CSV table of C-alpha atoms and ligand atoms in Angstrom, one decimal:
chain,number,residue,atom,x,y,z
A,1,MET,CA,-3.4,-38.6,24.9
A,2,ASN,CA,-1.6,-36.4,22.5
A,3,SER,CA,-0.7,-37.5,19.0
A,4,ILE,CA,2.8,-38.0,17.5
A,5,PRO,CA,3.9,-34.7,15.8
A,6,LYS,CA,4.2,-35.2,12.1
A,7,ALA,CA,6.9,-32.6,11.3
A,8,SER,CA,9.9,-31.5,13.4
A,9,GLN,CA,8.4,-28.0,13.4
A,10,GLU,CA,5.3,-29.0,15.3
A,11,PRO,CA,5.3,-28.3,19.0
A,12,ARG,CA,6.8,-31.2,21.0
A,13,PRO,CA,4.3,-32.8,23.3
A,14,ALA,CA,5.0,-33.0,27.0
A,15,PHE,CA,7.1,-36.0,28.2
A,16,GLY,CA,5.1,-39.2,28.3
A,17,THR,CA,1.8,-37.8,26.9
A,18,VAL,CA,2.2,-39.6,23.5
A,19,LEU,CA,2.4,-43.4,23.2
A,20,ALA,CA,3.8,-45.4,20.4
A,21,PRO,CA,1.2,-47.5,18.5
A,22,THR,CA,2.4,-51.0,19.6
A,23,MET,CA,3.0,-52.5,23.0
A,24,THR,CA,4.2,-56.0,23.9
A,25,LEU,CA,2.4,-58.1,26.6
A,26,ALA,CA,3.1,-61.3,28.5
A,27,ARG,CA,1.1,-63.0,31.3
A,28,PHE,CA,2.3,-65.1,34.2
A,29,GLN,CA,-0.2,-67.9,35.1
A,30,LYS,CA,0.0,-71.3,36.7
A,31,GLY,CA,3.5,-70.7,37.8
A,32,GLN,CA,5.0,-69.7,34.4
A,33,TRP,CA,5.3,-66.9,31.9
A,34,GLY,CA,3.3,-67.4,28.7
A,35,ARG,CA,4.4,-66.4,25.2
A,36,PHE,CA,4.6,-62.6,24.7
A,37,GLU,CA,3.0,-60.9,21.8
A,38,ALA,CA,2.9,-57.4,20.2
A,39,GLN,CA,-0.5,-55.8,20.1
A,40,PRO,CA,-2.0,-52.3,19.6
A,41,CYS,CA,-1.4,-50.0,22.6
A,42,LYS,CA,-4.9,-49.8,24.0
A,43,PRO,CA,-6.8,-50.3,27.2
A,44,ILE,CA,-6.6,-53.8,28.8
A,45,GLU,CA,-9.1,-55.6,30.9
A,46,LEU,CA,-8.4,-55.9,34.6
A,47,HIS,CA,-10.6,-57.4,37.3
A,48,PRO,CA,-11.6,-54.8,40.0
A,49,ALA,CA,-10.2,-57.3,42.6
A,50,ALA,CA,-6.8,-57.4,40.9
A,51,HIS,CA,-4.0,-57.5,43.5
A,52,VAL,CA,-2.3,-54.4,42.1
A,53,LEU,CA,-5.4,-52.2,42.6
A,54,HIS,CA,-5.5,-53.0,46.3
A,55,TYR,CA,-2.0,-53.9,47.4
A,56,ALA,CA,0.1,-51.8,44.9
A,57,SER,CA,2.0,-54.9,43.6
A,58,THR,CA,3.6,-53.0,40.7
A,59,CYS,CA,7.0,-52.0,39.5
A,60,PHE,CA,8.3,-50.4,36.3
A,61,GLU,CA,11.4,-49.2,34.4
A,62,GLY,CA,12.3,-46.3,32.2
A,63,PHE,CA,15.1,-46.0,29.6
A,64,LYS,CA,15.7,-44.8,26.1
A,65,ALA,CA,16.4,-45.9,22.6
A,66,TYR,CA,18.1,-43.3,20.3
A,67,ARG,CA,18.0,-42.9,16.5
A,68,TRP,CA,21.6,-42.2,15.5
A,69,ALA,CA,22.7,-40.1,12.5
A,70,ASP,CA,23.3,-43.3,10.5
A,71,GLY,CA,19.6,-44.2,11.0
A,72,SER,CA,20.3,-47.1,13.4
A,73,ILE,CA,18.4,-47.4,16.7
A,74,ASN,CA,20.4,-48.0,19.8
A,75,VAL,CA,19.3,-48.6,23.4
A,76,PHE,CA,21.3,-47.2,26.4
A,77,ARG,CA,22.2,-49.7,29.2
A,78,MET,CA,19.2,-51.9,28.6
A,79,ASP,CA,20.9,-54.7,30.7
A,80,ARG,CA,21.0,-52.6,33.8
A,81,HIS,CA,17.4,-51.6,33.5
A,82,ILE,CA,16.3,-55.2,33.0
A,83,GLU,CA,18.3,-56.2,36.1
A,84,ARG,CA,16.8,-53.4,38.2
A,85,MET,CA,13.3,-54.4,37.0
A,86,ARG,CA,14.0,-58.0,38.2
A,87,GLN,CA,15.3,-56.7,41.5
A,88,SER,CA,12.1,-54.6,42.0
A,89,ALA,CA,9.9,-57.6,41.2
A,90,ARG,CA,11.8,-59.7,43.8
A,91,ALA,CA,11.4,-57.0,46.5
A,92,LEU,CA,7.7,-56.8,45.8
A,93,VAL,CA,7.3,-60.6,45.7
A,94,LEU,CA,6.0,-60.4,42.1
A,95,PRO,CA,6.8,-63.1,39.5
A,96,GLU,CA,10.3,-62.2,38.3
A,97,PRO,CA,10.5,-61.6,34.5
A,98,ASP,CA,13.1,-63.7,32.7
A,99,ALA,CA,15.9,-61.4,31.6
A,100,GLN,CA,16.1,-62.9,28.1
A,101,GLN,CA,12.3,-62.8,27.6
A,102,LEU,CA,12.1,-59.1,28.8
A,103,GLU,CA,14.9,-58.2,26.4
A,104,GLU,CA,13.1,-59.9,23.6
A,105,MET,CA,9.9,-58.0,24.5
A,106,ILE,CA,11.8,-54.7,24.5
A,107,ARG,CA,13.4,-55.5,21.2
A,108,LEU,CA,10.1,-56.4,19.6
A,109,THR,CA,8.5,-53.2,21.0
A,110,ILE,CA,11.2,-51.1,19.5
A,111,ASP,CA,11.1,-53.0,16.2
A,112,ARG,CA,7.3,-52.5,15.8
A,113,ASN,CA,7.5,-48.8,16.6
A,114,ARG,CA,10.7,-48.2,14.5
A,115,GLU,CA,9.1,-45.4,12.4
A,116,VAL,CA,8.1,-43.3,15.4
A,117,VAL,CA,11.6,-43.2,17.1
A,118,PRO,CA,12.4,-39.5,16.9
A,119,GLU,CA,15.6,-38.1,15.7
A,120,ALA,CA,17.9,-36.4,18.2
A,121,PRO,CA,17.3,-34.5,20.5
A,122,GLY,CA,14.3,-36.8,20.8
A,123,SER,CA,14.3,-40.5,21.7
A,124,LEU,CA,12.0,-43.5,22.3
A,125,TYR,CA,11.3,-43.9,26.0
A,126,LEU,CA,10.7,-47.6,27.0
A,127,ARG,CA,8.5,-48.3,29.9
A,128,PRO,CA,8.2,-51.9,31.0
A,129,ILE,CA,5.5,-52.4,33.7
A,130,LEU,CA,4.7,-55.4,35.8
A,131,PHE,CA,1.7,-55.8,38.1
A,132,GLY,CA,-0.2,-58.5,40.1
A,133,THR,CA,-3.5,-59.5,38.6
A,134,THR,CA,-4.8,-62.2,41.0
A,135,ALA,CA,-8.4,-61.4,41.8
A,136,ASN,CA,-8.4,-61.6,45.6
A,137,ILE,CA,-9.3,-58.8,47.9
A,138,GLY,CA,-8.2,-60.8,50.9
A,139,ALA,CA,-4.6,-61.0,49.8
A,140,ALA,CA,-2.9,-58.2,51.9
A,141,GLY,CA,-0.6,-60.9,53.2
A,142,ALA,CA,-0.3,-63.0,50.1
A,143,ALA,CA,1.8,-62.5,46.9
A,144,ALA,CA,0.1,-62.2,43.5
A,145,THR,CA,0.2,-65.6,41.8
A,146,GLU,CA,-0.8,-64.1,38.4
A,147,ALA,CA,0.8,-61.0,36.8
A,148,THR,CA,1.0,-59.1,33.6
A,149,LEU,CA,4.2,-57.6,32.0
A,150,ILE,CA,3.8,-55.0,29.4
A,151,VAL,CA,6.4,-53.0,27.5
A,152,LEU,CA,5.1,-49.6,26.4
A,153,ALA,CA,7.0,-47.0,24.3
A,154,SER,CA,6.7,-43.3,24.0
A,155,PRO,CA,8.5,-40.8,21.7
A,156,VAL,CA,9.9,-38.1,24.0
A,157,TRP,CA,11.7,-34.8,23.9
A,158,ASP,CA,12.5,-32.6,26.9
A,159,TYR,CA,11.5,-33.8,30.4
A,160,PHE,CA,11.6,-30.4,32.1
A,161,ALA,CA,9.7,-27.7,30.2
A,162,GLY,CA,12.3,-25.1,29.1
A,163,GLY,CA,15.1,-27.6,28.2
A,164,MET,CA,18.4,-26.5,29.8
A,165,LYS,CA,16.9,-23.8,32.0
A,166,PRO,CA,18.3,-24.0,35.6
A,167,LEU,CA,15.9,-25.7,38.0
A,168,ARG,CA,14.4,-24.5,41.2
A,169,ILE,CA,14.5,-27.2,43.9
A,170,TYR,CA,12.8,-27.2,47.3
A,171,ILE,CA,14.7,-28.8,50.2
A,172,GLU,CA,12.5,-31.1,52.3
A,173,ASP,CA,14.6,-31.8,55.4
A,174,VAL,CA,12.2,-33.7,57.5
A,175,ASN,CA,10.3,-36.3,55.5
A,176,ALA,CA,11.7,-39.1,53.3
A,177,ARG,CA,10.5,-39.7,49.7
A,178,THR,CA,9.5,-43.2,50.5
A,179,ALA,CA,9.6,-45.9,53.2
A,180,THR,CA,13.2,-46.7,53.8
A,181,GLN,CA,12.9,-50.3,52.7
A,182,THR,CA,11.4,-49.5,49.3
A,183,GLY,CA,13.6,-46.5,48.3
A,184,MET,CA,15.6,-48.6,45.8
A,185,VAL,CA,12.5,-50.3,44.4
A,186,LYS,CA,11.0,-48.6,41.3
A,187,THR,CA,7.4,-49.0,42.4
A,188,GLY,CA,4.3,-46.8,41.9
A,189,GLY,CA,3.7,-46.3,45.6
A,190,ASN,CA,6.9,-44.4,46.0
A,191,TYR,CA,5.8,-41.8,43.5
A,192,ALA,CA,2.3,-41.6,45.0
A,193,ALA,CA,4.0,-40.8,48.4
A,194,ALA,CA,6.2,-38.0,46.9
A,195,LEU,CA,3.4,-36.4,44.9
A,196,GLY,CA,1.6,-34.5,47.7
A,197,PRO,CA,4.8,-32.8,49.1
A,198,THR,CA,6.0,-32.1,45.5
A,199,LEU,CA,2.8,-30.4,44.5
A,200,GLU,CA,2.6,-28.4,47.7
A,201,ALA,CA,6.2,-27.2,47.3
A,202,ARG,CA,5.4,-26.3,43.7
A,203,ARG,CA,2.4,-24.3,44.7
A,204,LYS,CA,4.1,-22.5,47.6
A,205,TYR,CA,7.6,-21.9,46.1
A,206,ASN,CA,7.1,-22.3,42.4
A,207,VAL,CA,9.8,-25.1,42.3
A,208,ASP,CA,10.4,-27.8,39.7
A,209,GLN,CA,11.2,-30.6,42.1
A,210,VAL,CA,11.7,-31.5,45.8
A,211,LEU,CA,15.0,-32.7,47.1
A,212,PHE,CA,14.3,-35.1,49.9
A,213,CYS,CA,16.8,-34.9,52.8
A,214,PRO,CA,15.1,-36.9,55.6
A,215,GLY,CA,16.6,-35.8,59.0
A,216,GLY,CA,18.8,-33.4,57.1
A,217,SER,CA,20.7,-36.1,55.1
A,218,VAL,CA,20.7,-35.4,51.4
A,219,GLN,CA,19.0,-38.2,49.4
A,220,GLU,CA,17.3,-37.7,46.0
A,221,THR,CA,14.4,-35.9,44.3
A,222,GLY,CA,11.0,-37.4,43.4
A,223,ALA,CA,12.3,-38.7,40.0
A,224,SER,CA,16.1,-38.3,39.9
A,225,ASN,CA,19.4,-38.6,41.8
A,226,PHE,CA,21.3,-35.6,43.0
A,227,LEU,CA,24.9,-34.6,42.5
A,228,LEU,CA,27.2,-31.8,43.6
A,229,LEU,CA,30.0,-30.7,41.3
A,230,ARG,CA,33.0,-28.3,41.4
A,231,ASP,CA,36.5,-28.0,40.0
A,232,GLY,CA,37.9,-31.6,40.1
A,233,ARG,CA,35.2,-33.0,42.5
A,234,LEU,CA,31.9,-34.7,42.4
A,235,LEU,CA,29.9,-35.5,45.6
A,236,THR,CA,26.8,-37.7,45.8
A,237,ARG,CA,25.1,-39.9,48.4
A,238,SER,CA,26.6,-43.4,48.7
A,239,LEU,CA,24.4,-46.3,47.6
A,240,ASP,CA,22.0,-47.7,50.3
A,241,SER,CA,18.5,-49.1,50.3
A,242,THR,CA,16.8,-45.7,50.8
A,243,PHE,CA,17.0,-44.4,47.2
A,244,LEU,CA,16.9,-45.5,43.6
A,245,HIS,CA,20.3,-46.6,42.2
A,246,GLY,CA,20.2,-44.6,39.0
A,247,VAL,CA,21.8,-45.9,35.8
A,248,THR,CA,22.4,-42.3,34.8
A,249,ARG,CA,24.1,-41.7,38.2
A,250,ASP,CA,26.4,-44.6,37.6
A,251,SER,CA,27.2,-43.5,34.0
A,252,VAL,CA,27.9,-39.9,35.1
A,253,LEU,CA,30.2,-41.1,37.9
A,254,THR,CA,32.1,-43.3,35.5
A,255,LEU,CA,32.6,-40.4,33.0
A,256,ALA,CA,33.5,-38.0,35.8
A,257,ARG,CA,36.3,-40.4,37.0
A,258,GLU,CA,37.6,-40.6,33.4
A,259,GLU,CA,37.6,-36.8,33.2
A,260,GLY,CA,39.8,-36.7,36.3
A,261,TYR,CA,37.2,-35.7,38.9
A,262,ARG,CA,37.6,-37.1,42.4
A,263,VAL,CA,34.3,-38.8,43.0
A,264,GLU,CA,33.1,-38.9,46.6
A,265,GLU,CA,30.2,-41.2,47.4
A,266,ARG,CA,29.2,-40.6,51.0
A,267,ILE,CA,26.4,-39.4,53.3
A,268,PHE,CA,26.3,-35.6,53.5
A,269,GLU,CA,24.0,-33.0,55.2
A,270,VAL,CA,22.0,-30.0,54.0
A,271,GLY,CA,24.5,-27.6,55.7
A,272,GLU,CA,27.5,-29.0,53.6
A,273,MET,CA,25.4,-28.8,50.5
A,274,LEU,CA,24.4,-25.1,51.0
A,275,GLU,CA,28.1,-24.3,51.7
A,276,TRP,CA,29.1,-26.2,48.5
A,277,VAL,CA,26.6,-24.4,46.2
A,278,ARG,CA,27.9,-20.9,47.1
A,279,ASP,CA,30.6,-21.4,44.4
A,280,GLY,CA,29.8,-24.9,43.2
A,281,GLU,CA,27.2,-26.7,41.1
A,282,ALA,CA,24.2,-29.0,41.7
A,283,ALA,CA,22.5,-31.3,39.2
A,284,LEU,CA,19.8,-33.9,38.9
A,285,SER,CA,20.6,-37.1,37.1
A,286,GLY,CA,18.1,-39.5,35.5
A,287,THR,CA,17.0,-41.1,32.2
A,288,ALA,CA,14.4,-38.4,31.8
A,289,ALA,CA,16.3,-35.5,33.3
A,290,VAL,CA,19.7,-36.6,31.8
A,291,LEU,CA,21.9,-34.2,33.8
A,292,ALA,CA,19.9,-31.1,34.6
A,293,GLY,CA,21.5,-28.1,36.3
A,294,VAL,CA,20.1,-26.5,39.5
A,295,GLY,CA,20.0,-22.7,39.7
A,296,THR,CA,18.2,-22.2,43.1
A,297,LEU,CA,17.7,-24.2,46.3
A,298,VAL,CA,14.8,-23.1,48.5
A,299,HIS,CA,15.4,-24.0,52.2
A,300,HIS,CA,13.0,-22.9,55.0
A,301,GLY,CA,11.6,-20.3,52.7
A,302,LYS,CA,15.0,-18.8,51.9
A,303,GLU,CA,16.4,-18.9,48.4
A,304,HIS,CA,20.1,-20.0,47.9
A,305,ARG,CA,21.6,-19.3,44.5
A,306,VAL,CA,23.6,-22.2,43.2
A,307,GLY,CA,26.9,-20.8,41.8
A,308,SER,CA,26.0,-18.1,39.2
A,309,GLY,CA,22.4,-19.3,39.2
A,310,ASP,CA,22.9,-20.7,35.7
A,311,VAL,CA,23.7,-24.2,34.5
A,312,GLY,CA,27.4,-24.5,35.4
A,313,PRO,CA,30.3,-25.6,33.1
A,314,HIS,CA,30.9,-29.0,34.9
A,315,THR,CA,27.2,-29.9,34.5
A,316,ARG,CA,27.3,-28.9,30.8
A,317,LYS,CA,30.5,-30.8,30.2
A,318,LEU,CA,29.4,-34.1,31.8
A,319,ARG,CA,25.9,-33.8,30.2
A,320,GLU,CA,27.6,-33.4,26.8
A,321,ARG,CA,29.9,-36.4,27.3
A,322,LEU,CA,26.9,-38.6,28.3
A,323,VAL,CA,24.6,-37.4,25.5
A,324,SER,CA,27.2,-37.8,22.8
A,325,ILE,CA,27.6,-41.5,23.7
A,326,GLN,CA,23.9,-42.0,23.9
A,327,ARG,CA,23.5,-40.4,20.4
A,328,GLY,CA,26.4,-42.3,18.9
A,329,GLU,CA,28.4,-39.1,18.4
A,330,ALA,CA,31.3,-40.3,20.6
A,331,ARG,CA,32.8,-43.7,20.9
A,332,ASP,CA,31.1,-46.0,23.4
A,333,THR,CA,34.1,-47.5,25.2
A,334,HIS,CA,31.9,-49.1,28.0
A,335,GLY,CA,29.6,-51.2,25.9
A,336,TRP,CA,26.6,-49.2,27.1
A,337,THR,CA,24.8,-49.0,23.8
A,338,ARG,CA,23.0,-51.9,22.0
A,339,ARG,CA,22.0,-51.7,18.4
A,340,VAL,CA,18.4,-53.1,18.0
B,1,LIG,C1,13.2,-41.7,42.2
B,1,LIG,C2,14.2,-41.8,41.1
B,1,LIG,N1,15.5,-41.6,41.4
B,1,LIG,C3,16.4,-41.7,40.4
B,1,LIG,C4,16.1,-41.9,39.1
B,1,LIG,C5,17.2,-42.0,38.1
B,1,LIG,O1,17.3,-43.3,37.6
B,1,LIG,P1,17.9,-43.6,36.2
B,1,LIG,O2,19.1,-42.8,36.0
B,1,LIG,O3,18.2,-45.1,36.2
B,1,LIG,O4,16.9,-43.2,35.2
B,1,LIG,C6,14.7,-42.1,38.8
B,1,LIG,C7,14.3,-42.3,37.4
B,1,LIG,O5,14.1,-43.4,37.0
B,1,LIG,C8,13.8,-42.0,39.8
B,1,LIG,O6,12.5,-42.2,39.5
């Protein structure tokens, strides 16, 4: 683990490698959630027969709290992330966290780590995790009856090394990122499944991420949604169970509509995407990526430049609109930010 940089001049540690000193933990036992408590962020005890270690009964969330110029701390769309966590828990037949209790745990975690919330462009990344702890190695066909819920926090800066540098993306047009039925569940196994293909593409083509397009149909990358932009238009895949319904995606689409873009949510193929990027833009959206411009797509070993090859003006404009709301520099007319 890296340590928290003391001065703004110190090099910024890689995303997620520094943890805030306090976490909040609650246990589900005998059919109910117990009281949660804040405690030092340190290793926990887990039985080697724990359900999660064998049957991957785990889900998580990721979202950010920002320190505004007035010193206040504000969380972005916490309600949506809590709801998605509950939906993931239901899909995995894990004990569902109570929305109010989870919100209180998040608020307590932020409160106890208040002094390590970085100033802009940094933020405090919140990472609730839920996992089955029942000790039973014969439970492949049985739900975990005991579980632990922890809210971790991490001061973060840029997700992609190099900040606003245009990304290189490999197009995987055969395999899916995950099993179809768990695409919209934020569960560890999905990331494990995408890791091998992502590392292989990185080694072979020096790319930042893989865009999964199973059967040629454009879906999402290993850790973000995918959008195409051009003058007055935005195109992205319509919501279905095969991919994660990003809160950033929803926010960008809302802002784009307000800016007068025609937003198209539908299925589209790799061929249409390659046509679009000849004079259009492509971007990844996500809590960590924010809205990150794509400069190059690699398809069947051939490089396709996206627009000018740099981060385009539509990507920059919508990113700026979003970031200014998150940082409290523009008025939040949607009730997306919550002071904590
Ligand atoms: C697979 C995947 N898709 C999309 C996203 C974007 O979701 P959000 O905008 O809610 O962070 C993420 C990040 O959480 C992700 O891991």
